[in-house]
Short mmCIF file of C-alpha atoms in Angstrom, two decimals:
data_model
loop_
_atom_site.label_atom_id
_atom_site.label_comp_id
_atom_site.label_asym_id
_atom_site.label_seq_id
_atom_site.Cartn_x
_atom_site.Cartn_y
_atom_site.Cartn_z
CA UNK A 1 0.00 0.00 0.00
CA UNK A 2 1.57 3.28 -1.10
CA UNK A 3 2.38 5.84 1.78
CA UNK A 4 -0.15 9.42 2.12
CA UNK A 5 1.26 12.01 0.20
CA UNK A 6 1.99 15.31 1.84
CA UNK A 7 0.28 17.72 -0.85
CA UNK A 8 0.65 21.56 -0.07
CA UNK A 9 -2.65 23.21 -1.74
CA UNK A 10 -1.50 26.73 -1.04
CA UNK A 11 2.05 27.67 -2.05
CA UNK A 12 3.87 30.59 -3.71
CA UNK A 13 7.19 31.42 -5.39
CA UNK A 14 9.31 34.58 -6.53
CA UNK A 15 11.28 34.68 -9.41
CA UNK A 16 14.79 35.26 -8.99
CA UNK A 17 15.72 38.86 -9.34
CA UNK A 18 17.42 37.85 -12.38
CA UNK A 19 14.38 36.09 -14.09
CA UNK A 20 11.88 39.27 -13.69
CA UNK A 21 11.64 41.26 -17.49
CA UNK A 22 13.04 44.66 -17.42
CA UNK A 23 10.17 46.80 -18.12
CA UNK A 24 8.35 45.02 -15.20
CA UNK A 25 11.20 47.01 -13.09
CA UNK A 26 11.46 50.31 -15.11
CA UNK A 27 7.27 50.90 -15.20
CA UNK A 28 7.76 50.05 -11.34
CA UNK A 29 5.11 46.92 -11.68
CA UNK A 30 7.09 44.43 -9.34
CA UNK A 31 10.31 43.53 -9.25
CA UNK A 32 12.92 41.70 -6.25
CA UNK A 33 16.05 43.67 -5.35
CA UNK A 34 19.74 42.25 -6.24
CA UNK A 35 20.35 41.16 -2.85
CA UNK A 36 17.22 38.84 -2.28
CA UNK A 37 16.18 40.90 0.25
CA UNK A 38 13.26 43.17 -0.74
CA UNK A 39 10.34 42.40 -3.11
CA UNK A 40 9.09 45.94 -4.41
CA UNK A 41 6.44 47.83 -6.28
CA UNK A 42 5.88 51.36 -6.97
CA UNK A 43 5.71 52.90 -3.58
CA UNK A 44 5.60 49.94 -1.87
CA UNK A 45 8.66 47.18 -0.29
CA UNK A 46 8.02 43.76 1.40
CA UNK A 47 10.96 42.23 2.73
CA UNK A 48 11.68 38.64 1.79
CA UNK A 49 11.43 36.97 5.09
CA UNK A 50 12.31 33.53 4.11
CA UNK A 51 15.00 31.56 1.60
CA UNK A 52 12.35 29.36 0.15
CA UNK A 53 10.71 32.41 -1.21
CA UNK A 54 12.75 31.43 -3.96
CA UNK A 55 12.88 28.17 -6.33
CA UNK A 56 15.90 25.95 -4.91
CA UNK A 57 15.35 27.24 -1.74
CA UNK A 58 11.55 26.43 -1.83
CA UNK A 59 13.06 22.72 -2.94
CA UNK A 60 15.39 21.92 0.29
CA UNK A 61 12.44 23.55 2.58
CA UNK A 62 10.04 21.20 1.20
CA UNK A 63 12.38 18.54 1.22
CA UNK A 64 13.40 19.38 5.37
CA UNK A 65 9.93 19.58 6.26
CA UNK A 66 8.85 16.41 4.32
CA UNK A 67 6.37 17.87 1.89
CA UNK A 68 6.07 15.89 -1.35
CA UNK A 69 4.28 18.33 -3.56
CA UNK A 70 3.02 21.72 -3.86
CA UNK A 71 0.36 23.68 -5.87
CA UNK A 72 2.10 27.56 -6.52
CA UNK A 73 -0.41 30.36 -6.89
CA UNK A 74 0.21 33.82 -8.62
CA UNK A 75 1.82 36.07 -6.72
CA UNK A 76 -1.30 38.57 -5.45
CA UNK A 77 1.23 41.70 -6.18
CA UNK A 78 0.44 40.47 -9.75
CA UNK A 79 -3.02 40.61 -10.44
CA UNK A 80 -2.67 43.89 -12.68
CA UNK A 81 -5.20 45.76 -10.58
CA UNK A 82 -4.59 49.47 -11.94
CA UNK A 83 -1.98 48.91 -15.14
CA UNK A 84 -3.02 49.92 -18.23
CA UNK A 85 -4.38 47.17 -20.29
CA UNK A 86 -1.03 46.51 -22.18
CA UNK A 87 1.25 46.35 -19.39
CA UNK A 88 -1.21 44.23 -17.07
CA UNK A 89 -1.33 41.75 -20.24
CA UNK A 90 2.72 41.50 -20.30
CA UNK A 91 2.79 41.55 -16.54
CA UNK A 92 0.55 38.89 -16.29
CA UNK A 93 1.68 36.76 -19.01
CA UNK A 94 4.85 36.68 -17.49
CA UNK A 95 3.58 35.74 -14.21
CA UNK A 96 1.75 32.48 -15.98
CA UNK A 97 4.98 31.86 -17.84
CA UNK A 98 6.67 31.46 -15.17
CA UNK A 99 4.70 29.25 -13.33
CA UNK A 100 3.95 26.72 -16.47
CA UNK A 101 8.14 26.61 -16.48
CA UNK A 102 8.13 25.15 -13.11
CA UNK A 103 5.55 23.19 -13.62
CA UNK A 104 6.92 22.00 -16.37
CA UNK A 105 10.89 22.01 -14.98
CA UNK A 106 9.55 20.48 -11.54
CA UNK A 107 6.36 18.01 -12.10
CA UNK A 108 7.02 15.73 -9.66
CA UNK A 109 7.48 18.95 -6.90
CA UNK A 110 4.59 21.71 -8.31
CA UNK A 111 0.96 21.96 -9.72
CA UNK A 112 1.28 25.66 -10.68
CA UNK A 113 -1.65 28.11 -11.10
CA UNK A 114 -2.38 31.06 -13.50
CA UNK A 115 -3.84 34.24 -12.97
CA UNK A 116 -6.31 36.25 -15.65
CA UNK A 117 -7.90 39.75 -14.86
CA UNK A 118 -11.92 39.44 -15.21
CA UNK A 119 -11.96 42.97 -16.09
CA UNK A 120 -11.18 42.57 -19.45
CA UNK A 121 -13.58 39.54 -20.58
CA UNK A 122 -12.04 38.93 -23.73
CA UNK A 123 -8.05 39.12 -23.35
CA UNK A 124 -8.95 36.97 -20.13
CA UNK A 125 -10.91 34.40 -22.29
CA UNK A 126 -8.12 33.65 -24.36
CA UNK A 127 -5.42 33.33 -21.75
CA UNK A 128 -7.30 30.80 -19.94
CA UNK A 129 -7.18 29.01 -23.81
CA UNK A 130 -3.80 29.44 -23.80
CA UNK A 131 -2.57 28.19 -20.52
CA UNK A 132 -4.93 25.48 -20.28
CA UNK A 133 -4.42 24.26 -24.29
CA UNK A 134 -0.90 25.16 -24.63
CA UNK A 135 0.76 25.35 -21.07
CA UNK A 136 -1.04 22.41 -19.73
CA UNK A 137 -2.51 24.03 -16.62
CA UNK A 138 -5.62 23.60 -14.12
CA UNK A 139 -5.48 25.79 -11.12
CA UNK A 140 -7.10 29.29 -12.68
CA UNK A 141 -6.32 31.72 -9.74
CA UNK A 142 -8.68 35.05 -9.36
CA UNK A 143 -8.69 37.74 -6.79
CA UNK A 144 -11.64 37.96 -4.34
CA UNK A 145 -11.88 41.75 -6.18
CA UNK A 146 -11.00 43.61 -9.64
CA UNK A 147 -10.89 46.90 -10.79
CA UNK A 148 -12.78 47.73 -14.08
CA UNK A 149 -11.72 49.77 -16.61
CA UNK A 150 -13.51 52.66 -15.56
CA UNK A 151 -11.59 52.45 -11.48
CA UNK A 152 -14.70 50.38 -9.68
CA UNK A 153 -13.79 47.61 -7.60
CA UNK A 154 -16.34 44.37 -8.26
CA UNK A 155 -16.58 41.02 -6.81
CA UNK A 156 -15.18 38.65 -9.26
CA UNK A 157 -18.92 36.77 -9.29
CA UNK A 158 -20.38 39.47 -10.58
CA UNK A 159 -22.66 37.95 -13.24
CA UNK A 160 -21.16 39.95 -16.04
CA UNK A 161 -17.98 37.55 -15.26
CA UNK A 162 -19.93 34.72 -15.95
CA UNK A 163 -18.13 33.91 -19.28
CA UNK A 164 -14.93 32.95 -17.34
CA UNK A 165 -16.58 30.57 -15.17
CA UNK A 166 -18.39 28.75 -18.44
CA UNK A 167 -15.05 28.31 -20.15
CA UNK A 168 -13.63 27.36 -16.61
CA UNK A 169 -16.51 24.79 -16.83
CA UNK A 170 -16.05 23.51 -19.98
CA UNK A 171 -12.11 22.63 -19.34
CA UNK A 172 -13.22 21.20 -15.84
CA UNK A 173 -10.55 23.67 -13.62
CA UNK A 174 -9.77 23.78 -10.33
CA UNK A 175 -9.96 27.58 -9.23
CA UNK A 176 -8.19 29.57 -6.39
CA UNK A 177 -10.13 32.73 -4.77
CA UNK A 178 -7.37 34.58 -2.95
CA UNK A 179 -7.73 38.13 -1.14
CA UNK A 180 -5.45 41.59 -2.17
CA UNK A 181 -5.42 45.06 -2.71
CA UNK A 182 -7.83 45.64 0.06
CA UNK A 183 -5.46 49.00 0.66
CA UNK A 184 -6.72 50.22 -2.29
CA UNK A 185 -10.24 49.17 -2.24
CA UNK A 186 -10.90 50.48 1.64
CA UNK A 187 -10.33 54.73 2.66
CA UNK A 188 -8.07 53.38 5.64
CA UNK A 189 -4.99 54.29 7.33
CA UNK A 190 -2.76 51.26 6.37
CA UNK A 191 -1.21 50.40 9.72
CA UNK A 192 -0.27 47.56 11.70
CA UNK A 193 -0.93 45.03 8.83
CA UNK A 194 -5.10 45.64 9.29
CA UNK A 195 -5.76 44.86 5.92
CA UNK A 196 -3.90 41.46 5.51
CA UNK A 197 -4.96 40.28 9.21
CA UNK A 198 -8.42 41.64 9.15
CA UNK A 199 -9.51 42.98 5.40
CA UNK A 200 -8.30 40.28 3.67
CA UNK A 201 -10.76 37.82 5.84
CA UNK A 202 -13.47 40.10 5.05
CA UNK A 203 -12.78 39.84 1.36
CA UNK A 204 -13.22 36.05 1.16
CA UNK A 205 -16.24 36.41 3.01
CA UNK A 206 -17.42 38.65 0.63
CA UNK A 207 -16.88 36.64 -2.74
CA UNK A 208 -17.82 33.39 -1.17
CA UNK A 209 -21.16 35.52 -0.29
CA UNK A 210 -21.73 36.34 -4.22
CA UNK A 211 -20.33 33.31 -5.29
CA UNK A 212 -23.37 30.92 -3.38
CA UNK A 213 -25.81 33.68 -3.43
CA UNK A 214 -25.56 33.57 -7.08
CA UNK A 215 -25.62 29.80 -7.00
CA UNK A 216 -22.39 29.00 -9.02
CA UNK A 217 -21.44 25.93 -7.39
CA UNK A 218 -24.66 24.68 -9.05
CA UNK A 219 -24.84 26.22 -12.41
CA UNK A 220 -21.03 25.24 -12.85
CA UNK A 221 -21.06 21.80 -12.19
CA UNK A 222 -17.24 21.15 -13.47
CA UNK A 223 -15.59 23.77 -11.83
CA UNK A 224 -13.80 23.34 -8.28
CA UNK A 225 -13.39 26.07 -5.93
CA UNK A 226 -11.14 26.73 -2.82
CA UNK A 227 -11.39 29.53 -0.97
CA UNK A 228 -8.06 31.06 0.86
CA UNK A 229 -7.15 31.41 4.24
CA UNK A 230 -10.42 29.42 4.95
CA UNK A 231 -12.53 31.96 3.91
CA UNK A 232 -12.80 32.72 7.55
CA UNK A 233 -15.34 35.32 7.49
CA UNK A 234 -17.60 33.04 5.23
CA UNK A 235 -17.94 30.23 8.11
CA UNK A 236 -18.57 32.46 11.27
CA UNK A 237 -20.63 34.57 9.36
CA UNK A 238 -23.26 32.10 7.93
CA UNK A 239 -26.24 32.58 10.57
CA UNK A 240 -26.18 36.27 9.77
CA UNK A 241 -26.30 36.13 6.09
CA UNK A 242 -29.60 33.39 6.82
CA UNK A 243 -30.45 35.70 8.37
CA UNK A 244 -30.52 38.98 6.22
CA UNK A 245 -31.95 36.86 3.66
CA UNK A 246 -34.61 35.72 5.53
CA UNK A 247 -35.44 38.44 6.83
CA UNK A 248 -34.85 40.66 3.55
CA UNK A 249 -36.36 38.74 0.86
CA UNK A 250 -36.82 41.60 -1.42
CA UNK A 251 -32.69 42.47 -1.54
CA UNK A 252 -32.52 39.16 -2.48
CA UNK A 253 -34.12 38.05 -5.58
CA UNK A 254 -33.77 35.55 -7.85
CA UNK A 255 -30.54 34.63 -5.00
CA UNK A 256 -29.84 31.47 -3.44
CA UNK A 257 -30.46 30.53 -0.12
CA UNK A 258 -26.92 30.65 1.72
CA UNK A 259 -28.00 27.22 3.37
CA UNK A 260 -27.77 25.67 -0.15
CA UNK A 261 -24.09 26.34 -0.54
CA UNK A 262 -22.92 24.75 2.89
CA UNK A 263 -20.73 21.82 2.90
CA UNK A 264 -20.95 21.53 -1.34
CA UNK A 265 -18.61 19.45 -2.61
CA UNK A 266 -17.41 21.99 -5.20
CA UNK A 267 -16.66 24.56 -2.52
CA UNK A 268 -13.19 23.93 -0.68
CA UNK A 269 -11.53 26.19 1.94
CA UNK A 270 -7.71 25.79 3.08
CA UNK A 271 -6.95 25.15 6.53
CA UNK A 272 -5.00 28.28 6.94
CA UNK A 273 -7.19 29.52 9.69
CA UNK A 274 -4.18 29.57 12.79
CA UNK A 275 -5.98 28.01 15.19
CA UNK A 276 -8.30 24.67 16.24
CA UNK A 277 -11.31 26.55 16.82
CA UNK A 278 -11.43 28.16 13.75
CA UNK A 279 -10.54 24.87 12.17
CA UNK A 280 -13.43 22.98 14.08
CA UNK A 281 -15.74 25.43 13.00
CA UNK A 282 -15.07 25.16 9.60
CA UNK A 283 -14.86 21.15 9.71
CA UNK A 284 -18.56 21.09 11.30
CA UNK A 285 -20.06 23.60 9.39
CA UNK A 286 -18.62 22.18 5.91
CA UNK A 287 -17.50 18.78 6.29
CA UNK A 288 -13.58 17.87 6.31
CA UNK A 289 -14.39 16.08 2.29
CA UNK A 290 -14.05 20.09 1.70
CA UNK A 291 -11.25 21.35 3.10
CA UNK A 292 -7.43 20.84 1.50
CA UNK A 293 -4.16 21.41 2.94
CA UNK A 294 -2.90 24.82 2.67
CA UNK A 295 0.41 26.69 4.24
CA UNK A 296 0.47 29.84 2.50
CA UNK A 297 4.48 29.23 2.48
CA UNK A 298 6.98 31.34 2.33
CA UNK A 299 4.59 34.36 3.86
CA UNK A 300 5.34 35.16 7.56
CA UNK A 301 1.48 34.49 8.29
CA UNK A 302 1.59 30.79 6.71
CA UNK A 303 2.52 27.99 8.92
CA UNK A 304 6.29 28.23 8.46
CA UNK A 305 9.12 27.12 11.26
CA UNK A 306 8.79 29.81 13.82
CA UNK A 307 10.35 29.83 17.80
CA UNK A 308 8.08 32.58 18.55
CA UNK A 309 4.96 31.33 17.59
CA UNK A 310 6.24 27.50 18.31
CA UNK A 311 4.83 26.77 14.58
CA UNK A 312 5.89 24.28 11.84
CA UNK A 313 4.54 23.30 8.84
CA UNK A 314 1.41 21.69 9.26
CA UNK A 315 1.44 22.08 12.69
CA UNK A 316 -2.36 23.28 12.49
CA UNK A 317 -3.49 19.28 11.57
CA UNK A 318 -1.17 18.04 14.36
CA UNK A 319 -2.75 20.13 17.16
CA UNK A 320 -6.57 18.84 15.52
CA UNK A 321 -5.87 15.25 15.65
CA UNK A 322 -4.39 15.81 19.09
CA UNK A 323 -7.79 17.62 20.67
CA UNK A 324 -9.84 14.61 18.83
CA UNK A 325 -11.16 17.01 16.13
CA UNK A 326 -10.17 14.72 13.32
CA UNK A 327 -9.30 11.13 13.29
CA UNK A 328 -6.36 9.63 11.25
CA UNK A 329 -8.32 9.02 8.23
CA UNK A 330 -9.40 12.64 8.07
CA UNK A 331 -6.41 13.97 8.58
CA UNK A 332 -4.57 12.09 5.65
CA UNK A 333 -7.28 13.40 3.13
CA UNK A 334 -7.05 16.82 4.26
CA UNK A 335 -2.89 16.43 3.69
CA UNK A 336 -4.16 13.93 -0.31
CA UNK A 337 -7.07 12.98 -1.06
CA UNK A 338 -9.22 16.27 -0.56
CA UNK A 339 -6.36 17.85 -2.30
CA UNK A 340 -6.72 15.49 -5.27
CA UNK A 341 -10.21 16.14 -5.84
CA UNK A 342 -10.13 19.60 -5.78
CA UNK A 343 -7.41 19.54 -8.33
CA UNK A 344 -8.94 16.89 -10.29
CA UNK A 345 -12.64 16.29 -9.50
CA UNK A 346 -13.47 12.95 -10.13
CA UNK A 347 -10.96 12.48 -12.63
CA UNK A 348 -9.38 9.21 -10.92
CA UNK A 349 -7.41 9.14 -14.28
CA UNK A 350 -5.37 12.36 -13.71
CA UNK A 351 -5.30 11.83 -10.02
CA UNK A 352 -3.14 8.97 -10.39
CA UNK A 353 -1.30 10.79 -13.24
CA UNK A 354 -0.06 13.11 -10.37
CA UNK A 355 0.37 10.85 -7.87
CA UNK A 356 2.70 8.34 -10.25
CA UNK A 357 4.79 11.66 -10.83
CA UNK A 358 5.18 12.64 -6.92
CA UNK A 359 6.26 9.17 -6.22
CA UNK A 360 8.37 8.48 -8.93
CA UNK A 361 12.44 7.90 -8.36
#
């Protein structure tokens, strides 16, 4: 009997300073200093906190913490929100090029996702073709939020969107709904990290709130998705959203109930939540079938090795099987088999495809 995998469902990766296109630097879009130290943007710096940030390093941290495979995101700094429509296209394309290369470099290591901008239907129509057809990728990653070309911000499930999600359908994709730019979308003072501890849980409660009010888990059968971080908001908010919509039929119709949506098996969440409660809340409420393995790795607010916070990879699962809020069995489907069929669905054919690559010598 083969061994349980160890499959990361939330991971991300910088290019090396060297591999980042010139004009992606000189129009100030993103770029990583020399010295490995500082990813940047215009106006803005984030210090690189960890090695594995980048690719080799990424390889020895998985290898050292006994992780046998990991789906890469986009980077959120690269979602294009507020380029002009030729540089978010180069920006982007780069981003997706990058990933299919270590996809394609790594298979046995990475299950890489690509990013599109839903404000601009068409251009994001045919790079889903492309990746999918000619990059041979399945993890579409979308922001919880977009900015139109007229400056509004919009839920990505906004119905007039609804032409990504029917090719998404059609090639059977796993998708990734991950939270940024709430800085820019909320008149606050940005200080002490409010809108990446607090914001960005309030943005995944938000799309996962259009999302299953506008039913999509149901009228897109093939499509998979996982929302980030948990999508915190979205589980200790459900009795309020009943509810408004009980209690507010008229803002609500031709909506789905928000009981419909709970525990769906096309709806994932990661278990980046930090602690057991949050996790047990989320288990109950949606069923541990629909929740995957996720570390958010390299980022200081993943589960990385940490004295100060006494943290490890995948130390979240450890503590849950310890306080009886999983067994065994649910804990190695969280860490595979959940993980699987998010990717895959019930494609047992391509499931096995990536599991003959992980273990292969």
């Amino acid at each position: 009997m083969a061994r349980k995998l160890r499959i990361n469902g939330h991971s991300h990766l910088l290019p090396y300073p060297e591999e980042i296109p010139q004009f992606m630097k000189e129009k100030e879009i993103f770029w990583v200093d020399d010295e490995r130290k500082y990813m940047l943007q215009k106006g803005w710096r984030r210090p690189v906190t960890d090695s594995s940030f980048f690719l080799h390093e990424k390889l020895e941290w998985m290898e050292r913490n006994k992780l046998d495979h990991a789906v890469v995101l986009n980077l959120s700094q690269l979602y294009g929100n507020g380029l002009r429509l030729e540089e978010m296209k180069k920006a982007l394309r780069f981003q997706n090029d990058f990933n299919a290369k270590i996809q394609h470099d790594h298979p046995k290591k990475f299950t890489c996702g690509f990013v599109v901008h839903p404000g601009f239907i068409h251009g994001a129509l045919y790079e889903i073709e492309r990746c999918v057809e000619q990059l041979d990728m399945k993890v579409l990653c979308l922001p919880t939020h977009f900015m139109d070309s007229i400056g509004q911000w919009r839920s990505v499930f906004d119905q007039e969107n609804d032409a990504i999600f029917e090719l998404a359908d059609t090639y059977k994709l796993a998708i990734e709904i991950h939270p940024y730019d709430g800085d820019k979308m909320i008149n606050l003072e940005n200080s002490s990290w409010r809108f990446h501890l607090i914001w960005m849980l309030a943005q995944c409660g938000d799309a996962y709130h259009f999302y299953t009010l506008n039913g999509m888990q149901e009228r897109f059968p093939n499509i998979r998705t996982c929302f980030a971080h948990g999508g915190q908001l979205a589980q200790m908010n459900l009795g309020r959203r009943i509810q408004g919509f009980d209690g507010r039929p008229d803002l609500f119709k031709g909506k789905h109930h928000p009981r419909k949506a709970v525990g769906h098996p096309n709806i994932y969440f990661d278990t980046l939540v930090h602690d057991t409660d949050s996790l047990k809340l989320m288990i109950d409420r949606q069923g541990s079938n629909q929740v995957i393995m996720g570390l958010d790795d390299p980022y200081p607010l993943g589960e990385m090795e940490s004295d100060a916070q006494s943290s490890y990879p995948g130390k979240l699962l450890d503590l849950a099987i310890n306080k009886n809020i999983i067994d065994k069995k649910q804990y190695e489907d969280i860490w595979e088999d959940n993980v699987l069929r998010w990717l895959f669905g019930n494609d047992e054919t391509e499931k096995q495809k990536l599991v003959n690559r992980i273990l292969a010598n």
